[in-house]
Coordinates of C-alpha atoms in Angstrom, one line a residue:
Chain A
M4 CA -0.3 -0.1 0.1
N5 CA 0.8 3.7 -1.0
A6 CA 0.3 6.0 1.9
R7 CA 1.7 9.2 1.6
P8 CA 2.5 11.0 5.1
P9 CA 0.1 12.8 6.8
I10 CA -0.9 16.7 7.5
A11 CA -1.8 16.7 11.0
M12 CA -2.2 14.9 14.2
L13 CA -4.7 15.4 16.8
A14 CA -2.6 15.2 20.0
E15 CA -5.4 13.7 22.9
L16 CA -3.4 14.9 25.7
T17 CA -5.8 13.9 28.5
H18 CA -9.5 13.3 29.3
R19 CA -9.9 15.6 31.6
C20 CA -12.0 18.6 31.7
P21 CA -13.9 20.6 33.4
L22 CA -16.3 20.9 31.0
S23 CA -19.0 18.0 31.0
C24 CA -20.9 18.6 27.0
P25 CA -23.2 15.6 26.5
Y26 CA -21.5 15.4 22.7
C27 CA -17.9 15.0 23.7
S28 CA -16.4 13.0 21.2
N29 CA -14.1 11.3 23.5
P30 CA -14.4 7.8 24.6
I31 CA -17.1 6.6 26.5
E32 CA -14.2 5.6 28.5
L33 CA -13.0 7.7 29.5
A34 CA -8.5 7.9 30.1
R35 CA -7.7 8.2 33.5
I36 CA -4.9 10.1 34.4
D37 CA -1.9 7.7 35.8
S38 CA -3.2 6.5 31.8
E39 CA -1.0 9.2 30.1
L40 CA 2.0 9.7 28.7
D41 CA 4.2 11.3 30.1
T42 CA 5.8 15.0 29.0
E43 CA 9.0 13.3 27.5
T44 CA 7.5 10.8 25.2
W45 CA 4.8 13.5 24.0
K46 CA 7.5 15.3 22.8
R47 CA 9.5 12.0 21.4
V48 CA 6.5 11.9 19.8
F49 CA 6.5 15.5 17.9
R50 CA 9.1 14.8 17.0
E51 CA 8.6 12.2 15.2
A52 CA 5.1 12.8 14.1
A53 CA 7.2 15.8 12.6
E54 CA 10.1 13.6 10.7
I55 CA 7.4 11.1 8.7
G56 CA 5.5 15.2 7.4
V57 CA 3.1 16.2 10.3
L58 CA 2.8 20.1 9.6
Q59 CA 0.3 21.1 11.6
L60 CA -0.4 20.0 15.0
H61 CA -3.8 20.3 17.7
L62 CA -3.3 19.5 20.9
S63 CA -5.9 18.4 22.4
G64 CA -7.9 16.4 25.0
G65 CA -10.2 16.5 26.9
E66 CA -9.5 19.9 28.0
P67 CA -5.3 20.0 27.4
A68 CA -5.3 23.2 29.5
S69 CA -5.6 19.9 32.7
R70 CA -2.4 19.5 31.6
R71 CA 0.1 21.5 33.8
D72 CA 3.4 21.0 31.4
L73 CA 0.9 21.9 28.6
T74 CA 3.6 24.9 28.6
E75 CA 6.6 23.1 27.5
L76 CA 4.3 20.8 25.7
I77 CA 3.9 23.4 23.1
A78 CA 7.4 24.9 23.0
A79 CA 8.4 21.4 22.2
A80 CA 6.1 20.9 19.3
R81 CA 7.9 24.2 17.6
E82 CA 11.1 23.6 18.2
A83 CA 10.3 19.8 16.5
G84 CA 9.3 22.4 13.9
L85 CA 5.3 21.8 14.0
Y86 CA 2.9 25.0 13.9
T87 CA 0.3 24.5 16.7
N88 CA -3.0 24.2 17.1
L89 CA -4.8 24.5 21.2
I90 CA -8.6 23.6 21.2
T91 CA -9.7 24.5 24.8
S92 CA -12.5 25.9 26.8
G93 CA -11.1 28.5 27.9
I94 CA -11.1 27.0 31.2
G95 CA -7.9 26.5 33.1
L96 CA -5.9 29.7 30.9
T97 CA -5.6 32.9 32.9
E98 CA -3.9 35.6 31.6
R99 CA -0.7 34.7 33.2
R100 CA -0.3 31.0 31.3
L101 CA -1.8 32.2 27.8
H102 CA 1.2 35.1 28.2
E103 CA 3.6 31.7 28.9
L104 CA 1.9 30.2 25.9
D105 CA 2.9 32.9 23.3
E106 CA 5.7 32.8 24.4
A107 CA 6.7 29.5 23.8
G108 CA 5.7 29.7 19.9
L109 CA 1.0 29.0 20.1
D110 CA 0.8 29.3 16.9
H111 CA -3.2 28.7 17.3
I112 CA -5.6 28.4 20.1
Q113 CA -9.6 27.5 19.0
L114 CA -11.5 28.1 21.4
S115 CA -14.6 26.4 21.3
L116 CA -18.6 28.0 21.6
Q117 CA -21.3 26.0 24.2
G118 CA -24.2 28.3 23.3
T119 CA -23.8 32.4 23.5
D120 CA -25.0 33.2 26.3
A121 CA -24.3 31.9 30.4
A122 CA -27.8 29.5 30.9
M123 CA -27.4 27.7 27.0
A124 CA -23.4 27.8 27.8
D125 CA -23.8 26.0 31.3
D126 CA -25.7 23.5 31.3
I127 CA -24.4 22.5 28.0
G128 CA -21.3 22.7 29.6
G129 CA -22.1 21.9 32.5
Y130 CA -19.9 24.2 34.2
R131 CA -21.2 27.3 36.3
G132 CA -19.8 30.4 35.4
G133 CA -17.8 28.5 32.8
F134 CA -19.1 30.5 29.5
D135 CA -18.3 33.9 31.6
R136 CA -15.3 32.7 32.5
K137 CA -15.0 31.6 28.7
M138 CA -15.6 35.6 27.6
Q139 CA -12.4 36.8 29.6
V140 CA -10.1 34.2 28.4
A141 CA -11.4 36.1 24.7
G142 CA -10.7 39.3 26.2
W143 CA -6.5 38.3 26.3
I144 CA -6.0 36.1 23.8
K145 CA -7.7 39.3 21.5
E146 CA -5.2 41.2 24.1
I147 CA -1.9 39.5 23.3
G148 CA -3.3 39.1 19.6
F149 CA -3.0 35.1 19.0
P150 CA -4.7 34.3 16.6
L151 CA -8.3 32.1 16.9
T152 CA -10.8 30.0 15.8
L153 CA -14.7 30.2 17.6
N154 CA -15.4 26.4 17.1
A155 CA -19.0 26.6 17.9
V156 CA -20.6 23.5 17.9
M157 CA -24.8 23.9 16.8
H158 CA -26.9 20.8 18.1
R159 CA -31.1 21.7 18.4
R160 CA -31.2 22.6 21.6
N161 CA -28.9 25.9 20.5
L162 CA -29.4 26.5 16.6
H163 CA -31.1 29.5 16.9
Q164 CA -28.2 31.2 18.6
L165 CA -26.6 30.8 15.7
P166 CA -26.3 34.7 14.2
R167 CA -25.4 35.7 17.8
S168 CA -21.9 33.4 17.3
I169 CA -21.1 34.3 14.4
E170 CA -21.7 37.8 15.4
L171 CA -19.6 36.6 18.9
A172 CA -16.4 35.6 16.3
V173 CA -15.6 38.6 14.9
E174 CA -16.6 41.3 18.3
M175 CA -13.9 38.4 20.0
G176 CA -11.4 39.1 16.3
A177 CA -11.8 36.3 15.6
R178 CA -10.1 34.8 11.9
R179 CA -12.3 31.9 11.8
I180 CA -15.4 30.5 13.2
E181 CA -16.2 26.2 12.2
V182 CA -20.0 26.5 12.4
A183 CA -20.1 22.6 13.7
T184 CA -23.2 21.3 13.3
V185 CA -22.8 17.8 16.8
Q186 CA -20.9 14.4 15.0
F187 CA -23.2 11.5 16.7
H188 CA -20.3 9.5 18.0
G189 CA -19.0 8.4 21.2
W190 CA -20.9 10.6 24.2
A191 CA -23.4 11.9 21.5
L192 CA -25.1 8.9 20.3
K193 CA -26.1 8.8 24.0
N194 CA -28.1 12.6 23.1
R195 CA -29.6 11.4 19.9
D196 CA -33.4 11.9 21.4
T197 CA -33.0 15.8 22.5
L198 CA -29.5 16.8 20.2
M199 CA -31.0 16.2 16.6
P200 CA -31.4 18.9 15.1
T201 CA -34.4 19.1 12.7
M202 CA -34.4 18.8 8.8
E203 CA -35.8 22.6 8.7
Q204 CA -33.2 23.7 11.1
A205 CA -30.8 21.6 9.1
R206 CA -31.5 23.9 5.7
E207 CA -32.1 26.5 8.0
T208 CA -28.5 26.8 9.0
D209 CA -27.6 26.0 4.9
A210 CA -29.5 29.1 4.6
I211 CA -27.5 31.6 7.5
V212 CA -24.0 30.0 7.2
T213 CA -24.7 30.9 3.4
E214 CA -25.5 34.3 3.8
A215 CA -23.0 35.1 6.3
R216 CA -20.4 33.7 4.3
K217 CA -21.4 36.9 1.4
R218 CA -21.4 39.2 3.6
L219 CA -18.0 38.3 5.8
K220 CA -16.0 38.0 3.2
G221 CA -12.7 39.1 4.0
M222 CA -13.4 39.9 7.2
L223 CA -14.3 35.9 8.8
V224 CA -13.6 32.6 7.3
I225 CA -16.5 30.5 7.9
D226 CA -16.2 27.1 8.2
Y227 CA -19.0 24.4 7.7
V228 CA -20.1 20.5 9.5
P229 CA -24.2 20.5 8.3
A230 CA -26.0 17.7 10.3
D231 CA -24.9 14.6 8.6
Y232 CA -27.9 12.8 9.3
H233 CA -30.1 15.1 6.9
S234 CA -27.4 14.7 4.2
D235 CA -28.1 13.0 0.7
Y236 CA -23.9 12.4 0.2
P237 CA -21.8 11.4 3.2
K238 CA -19.0 13.6 4.2
R239 CA -15.7 13.4 3.8
C240 CA -15.1 11.5 6.5
M241 CA -11.1 12.6 7.5
G242 CA -10.0 13.3 4.8
G243 CA -10.1 9.8 2.9
W244 CA -9.3 6.5 6.0
A245 CA -5.0 7.3 6.8
T246 CA -4.7 9.5 4.2
T247 CA -4.3 12.4 6.0
G248 CA -4.4 12.1 9.3
L249 CA -3.6 10.6 12.9
N250 CA -4.8 11.2 16.2
V251 CA -3.1 9.7 19.9
T252 CA -4.7 8.6 22.7
P253 CA -4.2 10.4 25.8
D254 CA -1.8 7.0 26.7
G255 CA -0.8 6.7 23.9
E256 CA -3.1 4.4 21.3
V257 CA -2.6 6.0 17.9
L258 CA -5.7 6.0 15.2
P259 CA -7.0 6.7 12.3
C260 CA -9.4 9.3 13.2
H261 CA -11.0 9.4 16.7
A262 CA -13.7 8.0 17.5
A263 CA -11.6 4.5 15.2
Q264 CA -11.8 3.0 18.6
T265 CA -16.2 1.5 17.9
I266 CA -14.5 -0.6 15.0
P267 CA -14.1 -3.4 17.6
H268 CA -12.0 -5.7 15.4
L269 CA -9.4 -3.0 14.9
Q270 CA -6.5 -3.5 17.1
F271 CA -3.8 -0.3 18.1
D272 CA -0.6 1.1 18.1
N273 CA 0.9 2.9 21.9
V274 CA 3.6 5.6 21.0
R275 CA 5.6 4.0 23.6
E276 CA 6.6 0.6 22.0
S277 CA 7.0 1.4 18.2
H278 CA 7.7 4.4 16.4
L279 CA 5.1 6.9 14.6
R280 CA 6.6 5.9 11.1
D281 CA 6.1 2.4 11.7
I282 CA 2.3 2.7 13.1
W283 CA 1.2 5.8 9.9
Y284 CA 2.8 2.9 7.5
D285 CA 2.3 -0.2 8.1
G286 CA 0.0 -0.8 10.9
S287 CA -2.9 -2.7 10.6
A288 CA -5.8 0.0 11.6
F289 CA -4.3 2.4 9.3
N290 CA -4.9 0.1 6.4
A291 CA -8.1 -1.1 6.9
Y292 CA -9.7 1.2 5.5
R293 CA -7.3 3.0 3.3
G294 CA -7.7 3.4 -0.5
T295 CA -10.4 1.2 -2.6
D296 CA -10.0 -2.5 -2.2
W297 CA -11.9 -2.5 1.1
M298 CA -15.0 -1.1 -0.3
Q299 CA -18.1 -3.3 -0.9
E300 CA -21.3 -2.0 -3.3
P301 CA -22.9 -0.1 -4.1
C302 CA -19.5 2.1 -3.1
Q303 CA -16.9 0.2 -5.2
S304 CA -18.8 0.7 -8.6
C305 CA -19.6 4.2 -7.5
D306 CA -18.1 7.2 -9.3
R307 CA -17.9 9.5 -5.8
K308 CA -15.5 6.5 -5.1
L309 CA -12.8 8.7 -4.4
K310 CA -15.1 11.9 -3.6
D311 CA -15.9 11.2 -0.2
F312 CA -14.2 7.5 0.0
G313 CA -17.6 6.1 1.4
G314 CA -18.8 8.5 4.0
C315 CA -17.3 7.1 7.9
R316 CA -16.8 3.7 8.5
C317 CA -18.0 4.7 12.5
Q318 CA -21.2 5.8 11.1
A319 CA -21.6 2.2 9.4
M320 CA -20.4 0.8 12.0
A321 CA -22.6 2.7 14.0
I322 CA -25.8 2.8 12.0
V323 CA -25.7 -0.6 10.2
G324 CA -23.1 -2.8 12.1
D325 CA -20.4 -3.2 9.4
A326 CA -17.6 -1.1 9.3
A327 CA -17.0 -1.5 5.6
A328 CA -20.6 -0.6 4.9
T329 CA -21.4 2.5 2.5
D330 CA -22.2 5.6 5.1
P331 CA -26.0 4.9 5.7
V332 CA -26.2 8.5 4.8
C333 CA -25.3 8.1 1.3
I334 CA -28.8 8.4 -0.6
K335 CA -27.5 4.5 -2.2
S336 CA -27.5 3.3 0.7
P337 CA -30.0 0.6 1.1
H338 CA -29.6 2.2 4.8
H339 CA -30.4 5.4 3.5
G340 CA -34.1 5.1 4.0
A341 CA -34.2 4.7 7.6
L342 CA -31.9 6.1 8.7
Q343 CA -33.6 9.8 7.6
L344 CA -36.5 8.8 9.2
Q345 CA -34.9 7.9 12.7
A346 CA -33.0 11.0 12.1
D347 CA -36.5 12.7 12.1
A348 CA -38.2 10.4 15.3
H349 CA -35.1 12.5 17.1
A350 CA -35.3 15.7 16.5
H351 CA -38.9 15.2 16.9
S352 CA -38.8 12.7 20.8
D353 CA -39.9 15.1 23.8
R354 CA -36.8 14.3 25.7
K355 CA -35.5 16.9 27.9
N356 CA -32.8 15.2 29.7
L357 CA -29.0 15.5 28.9
V358 CA -26.6 12.8 29.5
H359 CA -23.4 14.8 30.2
R360 CA -20.5 12.9 30.1
T361 CA -18.5 12.1 33.2
A362 CA -14.9 12.3 34.2
P363 CA -12.3 9.3 33.6
G364 CA -13.0 6.8 36.1
K365 CA -15.9 6.9 36.9
P366 CA -19.9 5.5 36.2
I367 CA -21.4 6.2 32.5
P368 CA -24.9 7.1 33.1
E369 CA -27.8 6.1 30.5
P370 CA -30.8 8.1 29.4
A371 CA -33.4 7.4 31.3
E372 CA -36.9 5.3 29.6
Chain B
M19 CA -8.7 44.3 -4.6
I20 CA -4.8 45.6 -3.8
D21 CA -4.1 49.4 -4.4
R22 CA -0.7 50.1 -5.0
E23 CA 0.2 51.3 -1.4
D24 CA -1.7 48.9 0.2
I25 CA 1.8 46.9 2.0
P26 CA 0.9 43.0 1.8
F27 CA 1.7 41.0 5.1
L28 CA 1.4 37.5 6.5
P29 CA -0.2 37.8 10.1
R30 CA 0.6 36.4 13.3
G31 CA -0.4 33.0 13.1
V32 CA 0.1 32.6 9.3
R33 CA 3.8 31.6 8.1
L34 CA 6.5 30.3 5.5
H35 CA 7.7 27.0 5.8
F36 CA 10.0 24.4 4.2
D37 CA 8.9 21.2 4.7
K38 CA 12.0 19.0 4.4
V39 CA 10.4 15.4 4.2
R40 CA 8.0 17.3 0.2
D41 CA 10.8 18.5 -0.3
Q42 CA 8.6 21.8 -1.3
W43 CA 7.5 24.9 0.5
V44 CA 4.4 25.5 2.5
L45 CA 1.9 28.4 3.7
L46 CA 0.8 27.1 7.5
A47 CA -2.6 28.9 8.9
P48 CA -4.5 28.6 11.1
E49 CA -5.7 24.4 10.3
R50 CA -4.3 24.9 6.8
A51 CA -0.9 23.9 5.0
V52 CA -1.6 25.6 1.7
T53 CA 1.7 23.9 -0.9
L54 CA 2.8 26.5 -2.5
D55 CA 3.8 26.5 -6.1
Q56 CA 7.1 28.2 -6.8
V57 CA 5.4 31.5 -8.0
G58 CA 3.5 31.3 -4.6
Q59 CA 6.9 31.2 -2.7
A60 CA 8.6 34.1 -4.9
I61 CA 6.0 36.2 -3.9
L62 CA 5.3 35.2 -0.1
S63 CA 8.7 36.2 0.0
E64 CA 8.5 39.6 -0.6
L65 CA 6.7 40.5 1.4
D66 CA 9.2 42.0 4.5
G67 CA 5.8 44.5 5.9
I68 CA 7.6 47.5 4.5
R69 CA 7.2 47.6 0.2
S70 CA 4.2 48.1 -1.1
F71 CA 2.4 45.6 -4.2
G72 CA 3.7 48.4 -5.8
T73 CA 6.8 48.2 -5.7
I74 CA 7.1 44.8 -4.6
T75 CA 5.3 43.7 -8.4
E76 CA 8.0 46.0 -9.8
D77 CA 10.9 44.1 -8.9
L78 CA 9.4 41.1 -9.6
A79 CA 8.8 42.2 -12.4
S80 CA 12.4 43.5 -13.1
R81 CA 13.8 39.8 -12.0
Y82 CA 12.2 38.2 -13.8
N83 CA 11.6 40.7 -16.8
A84 CA 8.6 40.0 -17.3
P85 CA 5.5 42.5 -18.0
A86 CA 4.4 44.7 -14.6
E87 CA 0.8 45.2 -15.7
E88 CA 1.2 41.5 -15.9
I89 CA 2.6 40.1 -12.6
A90 CA 0.5 42.5 -11.2
K91 CA -2.1 40.7 -12.1
D92 CA -1.1 37.3 -11.3
T93 CA 0.3 38.6 -7.9
G94 CA -3.0 40.8 -7.0
G95 CA -4.5 37.4 -8.4
F96 CA -2.6 35.4 -5.9
L97 CA -2.7 37.8 -2.9
G98 CA -6.2 38.4 -2.9
A99 CA -7.3 34.8 -2.5
L100 CA -5.5 34.5 0.0
L101 CA -6.2 38.0 1.7
D102 CA -10.5 36.3 1.5
R103 CA -8.8 33.6 3.0
R104 CA -7.6 35.7 6.2
F105 CA -4.1 34.2 5.5
L106 CA -2.7 38.0 4.5
E107 CA -3.4 41.7 6.0
L108 CA -2.7 44.5 4.3
R109 CA -2.2 48.7 6.1
R110 CA -1.4 51.4 4.0

């Protein structure tokens, strides 16, 4: 298999987080603090990443600011030649710490947004005072002059706040906003009844984004992740399995995407035992769905197969029960009709209570019946 | 549209980087890595935060012995696209 070098690496430094968002992309089984990679191992992994061609390093979590060695890690990543992007809720960042990150060479900050007011944001994040703190952090980010992307995670509860989210991004001096409709993996799967947007909301969101892109051209770049259960074609997940990026979990497992552990037959290598180069090129999980040989019909004979690579493997696993199946979002999938009905049922559910994610090592809640 | 007097520069968080693994120049920006061809790299390495767009394009025209008008048009198109993506800023 001829694979090209990876461009991006997502380093999930920890699963610890002060927030407990009900759509958290972390796995249901969270890594505990005593299993986290230590500072020196992460530094080595950053050097290995740069050696094999990674250009962009996304430092995420959990909340990466929960790592006390964050500044040292960012300095090491810059030293290795990587472009460093901190993906944070802002909680845990003080003004002083932001100045230290500035000195360490941090290139860019991506700040998450759970809602445009404290009532919404603190309810979703499960952390009282979180919104006010975030606004304070956003002010420091602007003062220091870090380039900023606002990452607005949207769902049925807060989609009416999208126009205000876009305004907030402009006020914060962000160059970019990601309008990211919740992707239903991990914890979000437990909350489809409360978070699934309606078809009408999805189409209205398309219109708001189109209008704002035109109006704010040259001022604010808008990246948009539409509600994919309500789409006709699947997303080009990860730009194609094992073509562009890799993900390292807090305990050192290397994944082709953040949800890959939901595919039960895959085996993952660990940075404690292997060089990233060997994992990227020869790891069995990376080669499982690389290219197009693994595809079934209707993907195999489809003229879109190099466009979307059959969509998301984890979604095919979660909904169809076969990770090599066509993503059921696709209109060519025999499961597309059922998915649309299911999406519609979730979107019109009366359920109100959210299942918030827990802390590493704590019991996993189930939605109340 | 970039005027002759505008001084184009790469803002904080956007930088030129030589990618040793792929043996090519790239422009690194928030969540993007843009592969640069020789022309793109030549244009961006002219940006010093001091010289104006007009001066830069005249310099490029004389160095590559090409018509100044054509260079200004091509450079303007390239930089204009970066401007729209917030990878470039202008000052007077």
